[in-house]
Short mmCIF file of C-alpha atoms in Angstrom, two decimals:
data_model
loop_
_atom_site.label_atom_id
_atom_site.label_comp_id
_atom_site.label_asym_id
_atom_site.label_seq_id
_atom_site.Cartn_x
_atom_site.Cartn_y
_atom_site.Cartn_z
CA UNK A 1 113.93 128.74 90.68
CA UNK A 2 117.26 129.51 92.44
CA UNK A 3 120.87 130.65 91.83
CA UNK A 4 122.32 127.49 90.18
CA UNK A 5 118.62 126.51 88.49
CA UNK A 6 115.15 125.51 88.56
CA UNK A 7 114.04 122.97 91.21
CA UNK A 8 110.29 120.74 90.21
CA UNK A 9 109.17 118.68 92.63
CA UNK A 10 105.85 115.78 92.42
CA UNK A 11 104.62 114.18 94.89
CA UNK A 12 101.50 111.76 94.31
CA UNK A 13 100.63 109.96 97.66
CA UNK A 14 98.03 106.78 97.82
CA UNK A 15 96.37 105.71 100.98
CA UNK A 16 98.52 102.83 102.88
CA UNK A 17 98.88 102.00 106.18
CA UNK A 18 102.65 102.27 106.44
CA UNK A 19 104.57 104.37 104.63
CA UNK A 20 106.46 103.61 101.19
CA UNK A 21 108.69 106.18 100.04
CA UNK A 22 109.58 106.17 96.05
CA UNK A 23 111.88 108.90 95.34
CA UNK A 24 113.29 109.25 91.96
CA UNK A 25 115.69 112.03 91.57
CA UNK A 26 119.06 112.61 89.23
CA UNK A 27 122.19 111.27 89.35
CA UNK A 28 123.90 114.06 90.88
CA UNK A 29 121.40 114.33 93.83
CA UNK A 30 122.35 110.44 95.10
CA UNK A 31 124.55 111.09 97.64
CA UNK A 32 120.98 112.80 99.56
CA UNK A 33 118.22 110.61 98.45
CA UNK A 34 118.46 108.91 101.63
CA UNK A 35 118.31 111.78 103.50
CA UNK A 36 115.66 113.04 101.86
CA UNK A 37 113.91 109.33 101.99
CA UNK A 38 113.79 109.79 105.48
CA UNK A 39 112.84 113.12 105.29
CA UNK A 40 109.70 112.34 103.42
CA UNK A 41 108.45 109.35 105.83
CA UNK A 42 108.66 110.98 109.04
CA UNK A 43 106.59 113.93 108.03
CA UNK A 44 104.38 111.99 106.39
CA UNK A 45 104.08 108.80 108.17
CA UNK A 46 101.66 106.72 106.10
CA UNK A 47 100.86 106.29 103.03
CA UNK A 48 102.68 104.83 99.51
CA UNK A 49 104.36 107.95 98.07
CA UNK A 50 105.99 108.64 94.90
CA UNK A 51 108.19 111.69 94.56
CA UNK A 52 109.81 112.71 91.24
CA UNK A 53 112.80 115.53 91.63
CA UNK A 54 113.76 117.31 88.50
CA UNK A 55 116.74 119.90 88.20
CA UNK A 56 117.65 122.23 85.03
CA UNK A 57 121.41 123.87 85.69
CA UNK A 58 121.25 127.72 84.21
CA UNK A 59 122.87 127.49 80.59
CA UNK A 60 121.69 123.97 80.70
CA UNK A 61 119.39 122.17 79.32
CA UNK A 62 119.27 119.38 82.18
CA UNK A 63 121.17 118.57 84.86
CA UNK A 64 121.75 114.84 82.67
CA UNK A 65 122.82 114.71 79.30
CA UNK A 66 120.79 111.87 77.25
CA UNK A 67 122.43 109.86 74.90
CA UNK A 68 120.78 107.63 72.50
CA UNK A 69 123.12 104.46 71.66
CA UNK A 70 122.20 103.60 68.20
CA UNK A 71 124.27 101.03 67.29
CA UNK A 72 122.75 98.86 69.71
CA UNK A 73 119.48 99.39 68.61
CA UNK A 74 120.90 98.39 64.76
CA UNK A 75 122.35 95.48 66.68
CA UNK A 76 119.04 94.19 68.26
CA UNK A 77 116.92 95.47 65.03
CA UNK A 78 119.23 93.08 63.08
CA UNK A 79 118.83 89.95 65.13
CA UNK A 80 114.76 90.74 64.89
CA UNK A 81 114.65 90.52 61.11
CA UNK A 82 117.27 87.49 61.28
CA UNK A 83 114.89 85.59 64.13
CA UNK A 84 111.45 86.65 61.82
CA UNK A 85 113.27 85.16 59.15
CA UNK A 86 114.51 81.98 60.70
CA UNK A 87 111.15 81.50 62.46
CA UNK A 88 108.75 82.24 59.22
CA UNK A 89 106.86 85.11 60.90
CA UNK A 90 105.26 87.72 58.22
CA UNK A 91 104.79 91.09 58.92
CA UNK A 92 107.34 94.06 59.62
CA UNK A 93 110.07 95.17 62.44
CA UNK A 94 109.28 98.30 63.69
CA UNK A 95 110.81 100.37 65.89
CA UNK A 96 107.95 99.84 68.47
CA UNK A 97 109.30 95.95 68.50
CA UNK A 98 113.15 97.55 69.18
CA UNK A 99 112.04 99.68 72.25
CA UNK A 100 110.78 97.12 73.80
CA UNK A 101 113.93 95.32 74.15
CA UNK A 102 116.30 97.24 76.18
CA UNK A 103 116.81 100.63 77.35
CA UNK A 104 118.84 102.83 74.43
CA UNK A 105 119.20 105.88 76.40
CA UNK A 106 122.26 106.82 78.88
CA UNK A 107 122.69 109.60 81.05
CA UNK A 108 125.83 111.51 81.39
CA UNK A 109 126.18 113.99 84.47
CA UNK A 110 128.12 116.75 83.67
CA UNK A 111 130.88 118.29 86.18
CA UNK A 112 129.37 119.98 88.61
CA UNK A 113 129.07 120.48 92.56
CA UNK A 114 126.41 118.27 94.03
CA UNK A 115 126.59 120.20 96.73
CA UNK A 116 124.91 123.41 95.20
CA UNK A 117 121.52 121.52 94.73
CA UNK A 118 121.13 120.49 98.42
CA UNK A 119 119.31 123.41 99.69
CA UNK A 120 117.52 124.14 96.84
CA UNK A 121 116.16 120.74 96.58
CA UNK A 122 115.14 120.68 100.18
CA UNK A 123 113.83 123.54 100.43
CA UNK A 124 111.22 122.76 97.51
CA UNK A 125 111.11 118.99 98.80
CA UNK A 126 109.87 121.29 101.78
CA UNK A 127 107.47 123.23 100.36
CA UNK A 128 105.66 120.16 98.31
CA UNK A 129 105.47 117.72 100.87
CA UNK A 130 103.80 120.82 103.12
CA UNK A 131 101.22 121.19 100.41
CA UNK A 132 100.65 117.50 100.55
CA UNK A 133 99.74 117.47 104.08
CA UNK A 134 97.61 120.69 104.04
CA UNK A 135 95.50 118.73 101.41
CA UNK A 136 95.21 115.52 103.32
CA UNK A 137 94.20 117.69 106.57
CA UNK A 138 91.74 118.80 104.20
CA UNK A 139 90.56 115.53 102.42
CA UNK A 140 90.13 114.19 105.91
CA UNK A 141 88.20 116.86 107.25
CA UNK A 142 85.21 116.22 104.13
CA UNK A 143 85.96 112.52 104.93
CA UNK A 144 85.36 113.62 108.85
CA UNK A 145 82.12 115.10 107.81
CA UNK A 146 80.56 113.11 105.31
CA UNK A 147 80.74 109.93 108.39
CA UNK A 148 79.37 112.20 110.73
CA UNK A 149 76.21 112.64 108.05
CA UNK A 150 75.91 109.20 107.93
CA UNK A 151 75.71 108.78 111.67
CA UNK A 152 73.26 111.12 111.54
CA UNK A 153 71.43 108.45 109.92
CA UNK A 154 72.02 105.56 111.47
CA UNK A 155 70.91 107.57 115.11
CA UNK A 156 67.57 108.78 113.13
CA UNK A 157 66.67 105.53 111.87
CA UNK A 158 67.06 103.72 114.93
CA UNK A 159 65.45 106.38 116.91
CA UNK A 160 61.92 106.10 114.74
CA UNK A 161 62.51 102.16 115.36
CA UNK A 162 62.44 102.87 119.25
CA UNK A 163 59.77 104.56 119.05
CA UNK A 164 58.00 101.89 116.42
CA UNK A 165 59.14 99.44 118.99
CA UNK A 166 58.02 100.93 122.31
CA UNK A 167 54.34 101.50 120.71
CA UNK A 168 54.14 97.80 119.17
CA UNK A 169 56.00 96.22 122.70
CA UNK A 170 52.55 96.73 124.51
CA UNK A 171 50.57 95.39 121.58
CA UNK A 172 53.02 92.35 121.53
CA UNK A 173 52.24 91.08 125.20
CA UNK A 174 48.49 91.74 125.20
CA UNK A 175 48.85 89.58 121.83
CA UNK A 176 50.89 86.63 123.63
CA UNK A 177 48.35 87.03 126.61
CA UNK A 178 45.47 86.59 124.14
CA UNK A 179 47.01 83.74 122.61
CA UNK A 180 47.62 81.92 125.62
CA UNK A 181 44.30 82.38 127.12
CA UNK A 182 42.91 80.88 123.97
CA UNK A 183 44.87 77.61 123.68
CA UNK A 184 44.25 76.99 127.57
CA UNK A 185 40.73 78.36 127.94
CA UNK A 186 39.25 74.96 129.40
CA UNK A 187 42.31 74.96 132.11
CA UNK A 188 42.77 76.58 135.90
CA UNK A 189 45.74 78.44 135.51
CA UNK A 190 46.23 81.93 137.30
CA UNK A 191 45.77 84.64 134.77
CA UNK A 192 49.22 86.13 136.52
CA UNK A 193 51.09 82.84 135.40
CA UNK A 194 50.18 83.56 131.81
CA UNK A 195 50.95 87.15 131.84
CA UNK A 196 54.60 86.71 133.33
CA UNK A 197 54.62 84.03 130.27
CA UNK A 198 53.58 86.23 127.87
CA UNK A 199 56.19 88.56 129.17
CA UNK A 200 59.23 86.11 129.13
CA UNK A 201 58.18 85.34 125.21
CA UNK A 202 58.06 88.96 124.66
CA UNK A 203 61.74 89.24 125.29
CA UNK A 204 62.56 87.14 122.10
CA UNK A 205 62.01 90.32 120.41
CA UNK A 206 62.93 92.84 122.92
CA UNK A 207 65.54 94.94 120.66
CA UNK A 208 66.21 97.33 123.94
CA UNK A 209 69.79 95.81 124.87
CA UNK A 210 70.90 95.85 120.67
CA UNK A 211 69.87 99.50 119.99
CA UNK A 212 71.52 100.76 124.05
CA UNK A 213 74.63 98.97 122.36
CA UNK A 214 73.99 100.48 118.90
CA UNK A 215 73.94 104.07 120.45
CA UNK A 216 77.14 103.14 122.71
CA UNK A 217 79.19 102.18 119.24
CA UNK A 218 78.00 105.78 117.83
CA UNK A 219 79.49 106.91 120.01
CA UNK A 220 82.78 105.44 119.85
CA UNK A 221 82.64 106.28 116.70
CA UNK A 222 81.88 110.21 117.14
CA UNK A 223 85.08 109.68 119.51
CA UNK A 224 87.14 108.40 116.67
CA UNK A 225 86.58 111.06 114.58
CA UNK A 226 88.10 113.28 116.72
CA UNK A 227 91.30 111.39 117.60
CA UNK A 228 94.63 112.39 116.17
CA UNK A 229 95.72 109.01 115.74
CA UNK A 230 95.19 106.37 113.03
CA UNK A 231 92.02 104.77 113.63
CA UNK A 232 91.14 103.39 110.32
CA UNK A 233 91.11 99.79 111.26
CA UNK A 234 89.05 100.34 114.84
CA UNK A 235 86.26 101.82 112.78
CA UNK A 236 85.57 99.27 110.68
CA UNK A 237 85.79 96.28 113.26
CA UNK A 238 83.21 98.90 115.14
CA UNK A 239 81.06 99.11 111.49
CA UNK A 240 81.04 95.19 111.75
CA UNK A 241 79.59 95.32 115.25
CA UNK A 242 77.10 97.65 114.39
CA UNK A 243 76.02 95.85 111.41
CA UNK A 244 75.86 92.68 113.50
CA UNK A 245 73.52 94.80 115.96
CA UNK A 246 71.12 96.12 113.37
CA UNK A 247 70.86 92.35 111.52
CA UNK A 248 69.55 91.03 115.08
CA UNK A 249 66.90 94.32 115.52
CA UNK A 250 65.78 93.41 111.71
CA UNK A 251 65.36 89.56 112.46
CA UNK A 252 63.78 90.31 115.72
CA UNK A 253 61.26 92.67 114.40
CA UNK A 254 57.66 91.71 111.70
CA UNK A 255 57.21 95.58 111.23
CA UNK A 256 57.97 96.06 107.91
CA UNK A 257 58.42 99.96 108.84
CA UNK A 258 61.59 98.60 110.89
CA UNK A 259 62.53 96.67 108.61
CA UNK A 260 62.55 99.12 105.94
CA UNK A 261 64.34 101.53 108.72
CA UNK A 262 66.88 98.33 109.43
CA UNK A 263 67.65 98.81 105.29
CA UNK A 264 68.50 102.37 105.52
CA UNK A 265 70.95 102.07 108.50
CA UNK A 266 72.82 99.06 106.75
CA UNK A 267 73.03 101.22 103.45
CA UNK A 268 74.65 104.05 105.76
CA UNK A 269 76.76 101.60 107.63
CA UNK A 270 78.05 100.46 104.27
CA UNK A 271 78.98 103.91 103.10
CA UNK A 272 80.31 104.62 106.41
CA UNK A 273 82.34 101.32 106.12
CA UNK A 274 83.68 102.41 101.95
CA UNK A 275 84.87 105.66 103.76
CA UNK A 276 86.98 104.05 107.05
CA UNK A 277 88.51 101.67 103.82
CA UNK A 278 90.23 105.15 102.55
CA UNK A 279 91.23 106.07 105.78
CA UNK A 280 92.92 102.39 106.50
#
C-alpha cells in the first residue's frame, strides 16, 4: 500500500541459462517498463522470469477502466450463425465460440500522473525480486546438499570396490600364473618369464588408474559446489566422465559384488546428473 494506492507484484522465475525478462504491467507504468526490464535482469541474471505489476488508485477501482465492446461481439456472433448456416453445421453458437475470436475488452487509463507510481512500484519491484533471490539462495543450498549426499555415495561405493579389488588383484595373478604353467607344463621356460606374463595380463583389469581419476573428478566436483559462478554445464560434462570411468571399472571387473557396487554409483551419478540439469 502507499499514498496514491496499492502496489502487487508476481514474480514466477524458471531455470534458464540466460535471462528472459517478461514484465507485464499497466498502461500508465510504460514509460518505466524498460527501466524496470533492466532492473530485473541484472539482479537476477539467469533464468526465464515472468513479472506481473498490478496498481489500484485510492477511490479507484483500477488503475484501467475495462470496457466490454458489445457490438462487436453481436457483429462476429452474427457472421457465426450466418457461416453455420451456409456451411450445414448443426449444433449451437455459444458464447464460448465468440471469445475465441477476438479480444472484446479495452482499457481506458484514466488522467492521472504516471509519475506518482514510480517509487511505489520500485520499491515493491524491490522487495519481490529480493524475496526471489533469498529463495533461490535457498533452493540451491538443498540442491548443494542433496549432490554432496550423493557423492557420498559414489566415494563409498568405489572405496568397498578398492578394497574388493586389492584383495582379488593377488588372487588374479597367482590365477594367470597357474594357468600358464598348465598350458606349458611340458616346456623350459623360466618360471620368472611367466610371472612377469601373468603380471602384464593382469593389467587388463587393473581398475587403479580409473578409480585415482574417479576420486580426482569428486573432487572437482566438491570444488564446484562451492563456486559462486554458474557451473551447471561443467558438472554434467564432469558426470559424463565419471560415468565413462565407472562403465570401464564394471567391464573390467567378474565380481559381481563390484558390479553390483558399479550399479549403485551409476544410479547416484544419474541423480547427481537430474540435479546439475536444474542448475543449467
Amino acid at each position: 500500500n502507499s499514498e496514491v494506492g496499492e502496489v502487487t507484484v508476481e514474480v514466477r522465475s524458471l531455470n534458464n541459462r540466460f535471462i528472459d525478462v517478461y514484465l507485464k504491467a499497466p498502461e500508465i507504468l510504460s514509460d518505466f517498463e524498460d527501466e524496470f526490464k533492466k532492473y530485473i535482469a541484472e539482479k537476477l541474471g539467469r533464468g526465464s522470469v515472468k513479472v506481473v505489476i498490478t496498481l489500484s488508485l485510492k477511490g479507484e477501482s483500477d488503475v484501467e477502466h475495462v470496457h466490454l465492446n458489445v457490438p462487436l461481439m453481436k457483429k462476429y456472433y452474427n457472421e457465426l450463425l450466418e457461416a453455420k448456416k451456409e456451411l450445414g453445421i448443426r449444433g449451437k453458437v455459444n458464447l464460448e465460440h465468440v471469445l475465441k475470436i477476438a479480444n472484446y475488452f479495452e482499457l481506458t487509463v484514466p488522467n492521472v500522473d504516471s509519475s506518482k507510481f514510480y517509487e511505489p512500484v520500485k520499491s515493491a519491484l524491490e522487495a519481490a525480486i529480493s524475496e526471489l533471490i533469498d529463495m533461490r539462495a535457498k533452493e540451491g543450498e538443498h540442491i548443494a546438499e542433496q549432490m554432496k549426499g550423493y557423492l557420498d555415495v559414489v566415494e563409498t561405493r568405489l572405496s568397498e570396490i578398492r578394497k574388493i579389488y586389492e584383495v582379488n588383484r593377488e588372487k588374479i595373478i597367482e590365477k594367470f600364473r597357474n594357468k600358464i604353467l598348465e598350458l606349458i607344463s611340458d616346456l623350459e621356460i623360466d618360471e620368472s618369464r611367466i610371472i612377469q606374463e601373468a603380471g602384464i595380463l593382469s593389467k587388463k583389469i587393473d581398475i587403479t588408474e580409473e578409480c585415482d581419476r574417479l576420486v580426482s573428478h569428486i573432487s572437482q566436483f566438491r570444488r564446484f559446489l562451492e563456486s559462486d559462478t554458474p557451473v551447471g554445464k561443467k558438472m554434467v560434462f564432469l558426470i559424463q566422465e565419471m560415468n565413462r570411468e565407472v562403465t570401464t571399472i564394471g567391464s573390467k571387473s567378474e565380481d559381481a559384488r563390484i558390479s553390483h557396487l558399479v550399479v549403485e554409483i551409476k544410479d547416484a551419478l544419474e541423480k547427481l546428473r537430474e540435479q546439475a540439469q536444474n542448475i543449467l
